[in-house]
XYZ file of C-alpha atoms in Angstrom:
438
model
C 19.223 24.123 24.680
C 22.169 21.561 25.536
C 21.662 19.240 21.696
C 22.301 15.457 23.350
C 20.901 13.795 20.523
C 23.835 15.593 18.343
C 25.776 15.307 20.507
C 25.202 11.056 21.260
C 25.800 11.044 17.045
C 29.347 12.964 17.253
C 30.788 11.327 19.861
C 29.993 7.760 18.036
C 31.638 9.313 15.045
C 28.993 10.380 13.282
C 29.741 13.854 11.414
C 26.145 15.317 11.619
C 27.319 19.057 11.514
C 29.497 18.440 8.445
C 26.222 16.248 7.377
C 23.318 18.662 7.249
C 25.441 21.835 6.073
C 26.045 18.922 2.704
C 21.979 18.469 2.619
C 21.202 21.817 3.157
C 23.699 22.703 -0.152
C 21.773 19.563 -1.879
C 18.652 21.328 -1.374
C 20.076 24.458 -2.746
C 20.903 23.032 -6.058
C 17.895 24.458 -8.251
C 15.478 22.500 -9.896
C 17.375 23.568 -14.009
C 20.321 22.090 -12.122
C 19.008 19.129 -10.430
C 19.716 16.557 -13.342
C 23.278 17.673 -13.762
C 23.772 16.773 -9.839
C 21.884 13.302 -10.114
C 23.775 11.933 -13.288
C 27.603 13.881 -11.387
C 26.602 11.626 -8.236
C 25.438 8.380 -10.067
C 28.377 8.368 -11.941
C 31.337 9.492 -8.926
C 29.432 6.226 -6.895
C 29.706 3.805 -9.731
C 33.358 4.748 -10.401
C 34.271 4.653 -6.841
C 32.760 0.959 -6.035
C 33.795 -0.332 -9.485
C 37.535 0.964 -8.487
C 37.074 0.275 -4.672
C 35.189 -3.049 -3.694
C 35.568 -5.956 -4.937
C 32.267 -7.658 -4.901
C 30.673 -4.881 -6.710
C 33.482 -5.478 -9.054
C 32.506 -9.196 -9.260
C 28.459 -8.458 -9.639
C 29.086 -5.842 -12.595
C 31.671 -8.199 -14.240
C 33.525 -5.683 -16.007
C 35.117 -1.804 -15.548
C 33.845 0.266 -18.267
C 30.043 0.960 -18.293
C 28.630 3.262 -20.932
C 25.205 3.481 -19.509
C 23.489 3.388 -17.012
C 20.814 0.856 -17.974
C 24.233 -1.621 -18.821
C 24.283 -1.807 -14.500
C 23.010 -4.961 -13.123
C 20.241 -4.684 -10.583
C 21.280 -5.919 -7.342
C 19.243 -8.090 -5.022
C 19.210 -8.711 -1.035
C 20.510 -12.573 -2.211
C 23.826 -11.231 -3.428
C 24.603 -9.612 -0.102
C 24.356 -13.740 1.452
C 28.101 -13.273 2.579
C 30.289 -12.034 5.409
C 30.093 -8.134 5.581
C 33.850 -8.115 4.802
C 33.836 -9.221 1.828
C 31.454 -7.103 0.462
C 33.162 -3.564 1.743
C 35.083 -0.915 -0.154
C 38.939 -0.589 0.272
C 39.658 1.365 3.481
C 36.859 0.383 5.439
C 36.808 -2.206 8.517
C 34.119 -3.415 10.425
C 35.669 -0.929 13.091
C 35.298 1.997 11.026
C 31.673 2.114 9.664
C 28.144 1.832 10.933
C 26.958 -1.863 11.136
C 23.222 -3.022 11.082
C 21.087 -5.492 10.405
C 17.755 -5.386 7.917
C 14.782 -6.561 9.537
C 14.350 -9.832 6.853
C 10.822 -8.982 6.130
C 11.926 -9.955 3.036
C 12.529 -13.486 3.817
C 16.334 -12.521 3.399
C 18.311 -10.900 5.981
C 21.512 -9.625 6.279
C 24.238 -7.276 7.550
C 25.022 -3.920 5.869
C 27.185 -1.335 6.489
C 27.949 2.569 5.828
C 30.576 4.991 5.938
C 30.126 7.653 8.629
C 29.289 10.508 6.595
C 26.888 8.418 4.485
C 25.115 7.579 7.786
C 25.366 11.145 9.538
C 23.639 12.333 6.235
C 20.606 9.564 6.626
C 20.431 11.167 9.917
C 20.277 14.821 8.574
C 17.701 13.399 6.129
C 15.611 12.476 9.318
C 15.849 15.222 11.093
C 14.968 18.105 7.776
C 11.712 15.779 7.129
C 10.827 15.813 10.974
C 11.192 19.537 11.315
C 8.645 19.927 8.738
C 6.063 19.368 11.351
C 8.331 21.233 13.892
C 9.726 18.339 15.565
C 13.520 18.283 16.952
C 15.207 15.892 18.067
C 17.046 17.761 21.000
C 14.216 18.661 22.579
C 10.886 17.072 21.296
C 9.458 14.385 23.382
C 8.664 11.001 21.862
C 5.964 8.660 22.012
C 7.421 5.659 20.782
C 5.777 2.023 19.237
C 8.210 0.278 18.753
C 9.715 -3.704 19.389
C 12.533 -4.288 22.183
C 15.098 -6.531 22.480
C 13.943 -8.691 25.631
C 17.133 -9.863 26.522
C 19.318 -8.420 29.088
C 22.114 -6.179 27.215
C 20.153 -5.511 24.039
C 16.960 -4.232 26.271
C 19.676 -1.445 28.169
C 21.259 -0.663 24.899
C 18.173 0.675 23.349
C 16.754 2.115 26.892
C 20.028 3.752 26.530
C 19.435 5.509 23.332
C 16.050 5.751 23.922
C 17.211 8.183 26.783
C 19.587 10.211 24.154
C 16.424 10.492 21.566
C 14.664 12.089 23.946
C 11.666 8.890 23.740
C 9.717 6.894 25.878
C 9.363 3.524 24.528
C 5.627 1.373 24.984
C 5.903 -2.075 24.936
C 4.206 -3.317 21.623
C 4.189 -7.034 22.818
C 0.736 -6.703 24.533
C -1.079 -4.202 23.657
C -4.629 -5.117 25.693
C -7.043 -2.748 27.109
C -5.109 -2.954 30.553
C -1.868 -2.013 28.747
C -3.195 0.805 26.406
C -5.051 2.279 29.936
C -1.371 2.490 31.036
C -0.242 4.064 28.005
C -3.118 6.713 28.119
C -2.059 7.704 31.687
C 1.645 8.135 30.282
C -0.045 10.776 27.853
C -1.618 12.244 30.831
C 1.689 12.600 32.122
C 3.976 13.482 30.473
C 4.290 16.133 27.492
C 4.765 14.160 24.344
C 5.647 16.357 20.965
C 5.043 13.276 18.756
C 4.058 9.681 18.065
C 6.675 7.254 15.939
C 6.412 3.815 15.616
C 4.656 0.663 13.974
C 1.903 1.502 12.223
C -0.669 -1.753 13.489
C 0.292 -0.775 17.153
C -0.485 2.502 17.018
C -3.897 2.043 14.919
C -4.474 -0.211 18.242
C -4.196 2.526 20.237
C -6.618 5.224 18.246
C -9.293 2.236 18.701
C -9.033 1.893 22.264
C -9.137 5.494 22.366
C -12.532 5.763 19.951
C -13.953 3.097 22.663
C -13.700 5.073 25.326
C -14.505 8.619 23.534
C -11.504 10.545 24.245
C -9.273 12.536 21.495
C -5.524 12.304 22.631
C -4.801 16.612 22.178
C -7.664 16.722 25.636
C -5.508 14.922 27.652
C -1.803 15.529 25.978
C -1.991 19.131 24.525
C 1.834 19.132 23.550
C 1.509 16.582 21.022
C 1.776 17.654 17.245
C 1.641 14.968 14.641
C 2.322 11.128 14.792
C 4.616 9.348 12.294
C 4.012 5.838 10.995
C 6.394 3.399 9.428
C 6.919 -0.036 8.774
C 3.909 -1.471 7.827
C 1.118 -0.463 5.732
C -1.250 2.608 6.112
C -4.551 2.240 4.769
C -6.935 5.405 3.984
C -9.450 4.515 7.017
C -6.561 3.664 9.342
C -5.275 7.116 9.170
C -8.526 9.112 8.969
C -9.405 7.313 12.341
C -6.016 7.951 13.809
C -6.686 11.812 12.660
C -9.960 11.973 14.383
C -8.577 10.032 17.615
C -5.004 11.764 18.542
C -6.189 15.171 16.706
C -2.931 15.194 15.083
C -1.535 15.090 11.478
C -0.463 11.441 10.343
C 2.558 11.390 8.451
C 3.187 8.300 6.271
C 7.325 7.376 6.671
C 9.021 4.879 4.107
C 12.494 3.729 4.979
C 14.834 1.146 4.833
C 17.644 1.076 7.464
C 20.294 -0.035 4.854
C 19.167 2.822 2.719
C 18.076 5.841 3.922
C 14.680 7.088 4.657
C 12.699 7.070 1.009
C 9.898 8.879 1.594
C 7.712 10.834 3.863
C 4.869 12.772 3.595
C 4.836 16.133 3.331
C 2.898 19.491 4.239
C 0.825 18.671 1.316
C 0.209 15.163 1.994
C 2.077 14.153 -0.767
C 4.544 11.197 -0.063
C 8.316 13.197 -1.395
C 10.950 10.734 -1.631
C 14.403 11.416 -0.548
C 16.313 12.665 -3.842
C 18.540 14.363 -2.055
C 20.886 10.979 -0.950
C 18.779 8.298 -3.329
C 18.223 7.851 -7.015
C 14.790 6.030 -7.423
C 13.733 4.076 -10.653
C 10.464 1.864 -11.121
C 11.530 -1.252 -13.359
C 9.141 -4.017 -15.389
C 10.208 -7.772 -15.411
C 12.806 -6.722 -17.905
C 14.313 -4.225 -15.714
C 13.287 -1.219 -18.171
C 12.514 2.334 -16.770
C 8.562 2.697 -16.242
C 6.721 6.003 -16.985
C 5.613 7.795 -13.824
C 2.127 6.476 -13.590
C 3.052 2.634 -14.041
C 3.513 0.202 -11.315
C 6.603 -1.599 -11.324
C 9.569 -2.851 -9.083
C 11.411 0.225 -6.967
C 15.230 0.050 -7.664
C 17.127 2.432 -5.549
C 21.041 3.615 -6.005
C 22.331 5.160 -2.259
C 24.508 7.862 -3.966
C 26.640 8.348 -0.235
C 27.663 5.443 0.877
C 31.306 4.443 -0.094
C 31.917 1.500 2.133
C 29.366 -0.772 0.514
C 27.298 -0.724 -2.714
C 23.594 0.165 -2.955
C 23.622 0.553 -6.970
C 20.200 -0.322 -9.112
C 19.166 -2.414 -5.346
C 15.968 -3.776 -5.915
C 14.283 -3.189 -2.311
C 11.606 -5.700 -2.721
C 8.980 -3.365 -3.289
C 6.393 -2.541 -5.957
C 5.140 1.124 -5.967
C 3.902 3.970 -8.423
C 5.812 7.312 -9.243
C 3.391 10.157 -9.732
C 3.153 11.897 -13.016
C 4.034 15.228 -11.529
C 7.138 13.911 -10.344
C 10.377 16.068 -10.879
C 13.786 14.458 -10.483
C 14.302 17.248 -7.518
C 10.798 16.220 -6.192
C 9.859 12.446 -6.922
C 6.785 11.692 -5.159
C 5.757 8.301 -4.676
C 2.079 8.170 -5.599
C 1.410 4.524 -4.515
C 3.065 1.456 -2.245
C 1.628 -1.552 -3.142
C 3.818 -3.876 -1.435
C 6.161 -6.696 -0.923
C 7.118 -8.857 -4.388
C 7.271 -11.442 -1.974
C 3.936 -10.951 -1.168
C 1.996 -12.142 -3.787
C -0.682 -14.746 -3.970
C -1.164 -17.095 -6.502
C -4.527 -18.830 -7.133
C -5.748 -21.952 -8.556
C -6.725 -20.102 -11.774
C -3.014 -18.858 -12.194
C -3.730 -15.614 -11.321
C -1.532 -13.428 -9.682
C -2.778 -10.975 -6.622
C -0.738 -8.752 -4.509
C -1.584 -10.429 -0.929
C -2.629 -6.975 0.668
C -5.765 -7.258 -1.742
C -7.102 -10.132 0.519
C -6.257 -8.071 3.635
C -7.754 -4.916 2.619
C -10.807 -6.884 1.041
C -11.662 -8.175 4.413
C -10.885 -5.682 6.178
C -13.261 -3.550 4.820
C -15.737 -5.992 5.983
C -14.432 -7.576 9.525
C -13.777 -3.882 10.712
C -16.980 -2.694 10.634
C -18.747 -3.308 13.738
C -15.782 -2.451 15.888
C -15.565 -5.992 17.403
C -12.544 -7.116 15.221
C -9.127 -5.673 16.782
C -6.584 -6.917 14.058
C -6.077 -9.692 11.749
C -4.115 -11.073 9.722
C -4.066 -13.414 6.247
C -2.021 -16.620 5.498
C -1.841 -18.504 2.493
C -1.599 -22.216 3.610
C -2.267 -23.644 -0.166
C -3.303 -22.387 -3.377
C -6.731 -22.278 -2.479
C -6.567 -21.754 0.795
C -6.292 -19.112 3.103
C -6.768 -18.576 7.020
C -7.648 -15.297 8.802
C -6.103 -15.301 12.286
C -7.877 -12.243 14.549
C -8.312 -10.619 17.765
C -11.886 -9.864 18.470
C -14.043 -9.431 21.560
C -16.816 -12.158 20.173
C -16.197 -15.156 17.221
C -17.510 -13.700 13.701
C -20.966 -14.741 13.115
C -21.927 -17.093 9.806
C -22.684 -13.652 7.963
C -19.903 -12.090 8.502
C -17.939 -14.897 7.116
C -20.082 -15.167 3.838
C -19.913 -11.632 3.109
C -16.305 -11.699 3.061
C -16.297 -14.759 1.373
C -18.268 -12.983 -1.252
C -16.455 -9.919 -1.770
C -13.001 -12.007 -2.128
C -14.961 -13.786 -4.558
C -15.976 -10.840 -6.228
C -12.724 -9.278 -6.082
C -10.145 -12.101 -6.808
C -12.010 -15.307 -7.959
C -14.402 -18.170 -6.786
C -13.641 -21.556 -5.504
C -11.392 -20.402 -2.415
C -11.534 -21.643 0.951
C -11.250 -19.388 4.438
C -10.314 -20.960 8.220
C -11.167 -18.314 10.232
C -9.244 -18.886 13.215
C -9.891 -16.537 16.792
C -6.691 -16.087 18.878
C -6.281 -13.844 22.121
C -2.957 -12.208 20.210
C -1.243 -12.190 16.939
C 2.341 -13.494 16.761
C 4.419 -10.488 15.887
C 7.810 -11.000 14.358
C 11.294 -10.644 17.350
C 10.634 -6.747 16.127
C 7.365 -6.213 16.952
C 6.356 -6.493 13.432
C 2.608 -7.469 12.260
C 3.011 -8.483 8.787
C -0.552 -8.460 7.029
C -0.879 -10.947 4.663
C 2.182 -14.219 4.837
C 2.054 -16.323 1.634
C 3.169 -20.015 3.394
C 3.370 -21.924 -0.183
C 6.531 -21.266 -2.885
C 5.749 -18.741 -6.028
């Protein structure tokens, strides 16, 4: 079969060939050997940007480092500058990959990576894919996903759409009307697998539990569905499961990383150790025990044209006990550190408690669509949803009660009916938005 998508990534200077022959000899190094090939590559990247870029340079303050622990940990703040100034000798904005995080965060900016670092994010993608038999040269996609709406940017992704092998749905309205379309695509046309947002795409499974129908009955072809971006909750995916018929497969990434982790054959969630070094930190930036919840710190041990070294994500998350350093699995995601709620009593709350509180509650008859949870003031919060009839008095006490029960007393809910939720320029839904300053 004629390989477009390889061949769209060599012709933009991408070597992919060169790439997964390097991860396939990664994944050959044995498991005895494994910690010699983490501390070789932790040490050649540190030495490289502390001899090669200049910001790094500036951020570590000094040239001889000892430890490892003696790094800095390096925040999305410190990249607040013109992408020039933060690459490695050699490299131009002509001669790299450039993109741009998604600022779910709250801070944004421009990153950049060598070629090879980015052919091998790409080889990454496609080993963790095959694992459910998917490839990219010839697998058809379903895909969720945002779209530029204006003119160039809309043809630039139709464009690679077209080389990926995808059809793209829009995510911007996502009514009954729009999802019948989407099911007659499915009748159509012979889709391998589903990618995209994770709230669009649990949208879709409950239009299709509404009207009765399991995807496989009327799109045979299709073999799994991958979800990123957003948080997947147990009941989410055994629904999704029961309506497409298909394995769900949990995806963590970041695009100026790599992807993190994904789920494998045995449901557990294997982060990438192959091209990332993964630590969970305390307050005091010490190494956690698998087990213990902390802040995830990753190094990208690839990319020589600007630093990823000890780069606290903005994520909290769990490493399981069992985890190797060959095979790190990532046992929990709990969330944003920007997403935490404070309450009047000083306690502290990750903000997905409130959204997975009530959800457990405003799901339950089916008439709730989605929703989301803002913090307005301390004690304050209001829950924004699509629903085909206003929640009943209750409804609202109940989950009054079991946030109450959960978190503390004395808080007060707006519960506030819309026709849509506002998703972010991406296509977005962020659960839970803290409006007030921690």
């Amino acid at each position: 079969m004629f390989q477009l998508f390889n061949l769209s990534l060599k012709l933009n200077g991408f070597p992919v060939k060169e790439a997964i022959a390097e991860f396939e000899k990664i994944q050959a190094i044995s498991d005895a050997e494994y910690e010699n090939y983490i501390n070789l590559k932790r040490k050649e990247i540190v030495e490289y940007h502390l001899k090669n870029n200049k910001s790094y340079q500036e951020i570590v303050g000094k040239l001889e480092i000892q430890n490892w622990s003696e790094l800095p940990i390096m925040t999305k703040k410190e990249f607040q500058k013109p992408l020039s100034e933060r690459l490695s000798k050699g490299f131009t904005l002509k001669n790299v990959y450039v993109n741009k995080t998604s600022g779910s965060s709250g801070d944004p900016f421009i990153f950049a990576k060598d070629k090879f670092c980015h052919a091998l994010t790409w080889a990454n993608i496609i080993n963790r894919f095959g694992w459910f038999g998917i490839d990219f040269n010839s697998s058809k996609q379903a895909r969720f996903y945002g779209i530029p709406l204006d003119f160039i940017g809309n043809k630039k992704e139709r464009l690679k759409d077209v080389l990926k092998n995808s059809y793209r749905f829009t995510i911007f309205d996502l009514s009954d009307e729009i999802l019948e379309k989407v099911l007659l695509k499915f009748q159509n046309k012979k889709f391998d697998y589903i990618n995209g947002y994770t709230s669009s795409i649990v949208l879709f499974a409950k239009f299709l539990q509404k009207k009765n129908i399991v995807l496989t009955s009327v799109c045979p072809t299709l073999k799994c569905c991958v979800v990123t971006s957003e948080m997947l909750f147990d009941e989410d995916k055994i629904l999704m499961e029961k309506q497409f018929g298909v394995p769900i497969i949990n995806e963590y990434g970041a695009s100026e990383l790599d992807l993190i982790a994904f789920q494998n054959r045995n449901d557990e969630w294997q982060i990438n150790s192959e091209t990332l070094f993964v630590e969970i930190l305390d307050e005091n930036n010490n190494v956690l025990p698998n087990g213990k919840e902390g802040r995830i710190v990753i190094t990208s041990l690839y990319n020589k044209a600007h630093s990823f070294i000890r780069y606290d994500i903005g994520d909290i998350g769990i490493l399981d006990e069992k985890s190797t350093l060959k095979k790190p699995i990532l046992k929990k995601l709990i969330g944003r550190t920007n997403d935490i709620a404070i309450l009047p009593s000083g306690k502290k709350s990750p903000g997905l408690t409130f959204y997975y509180v009530t959800k457990s509650i405003i799901e339950d008859d089916g008439n709730v669509k989605e929703f989301v949870v803002k913090q307005t003031k301390i004690d304050t919060f209001d829950i924004e949803y699509v629903s085909q009839k206003e929640l009943d008095n209750n409804q609202i006490k109940t989950i009054e009660k079991a946030i109450s029960t959960y978190l503390e007393n004395g808080l007060h809910f707006n519960f506030i009916r819309k026709e849509k939720l506002n998703r972010s320029k991406s296509g977005k839904l962020k659960q839970f938005v803290s409006l007030i300053k921690n």
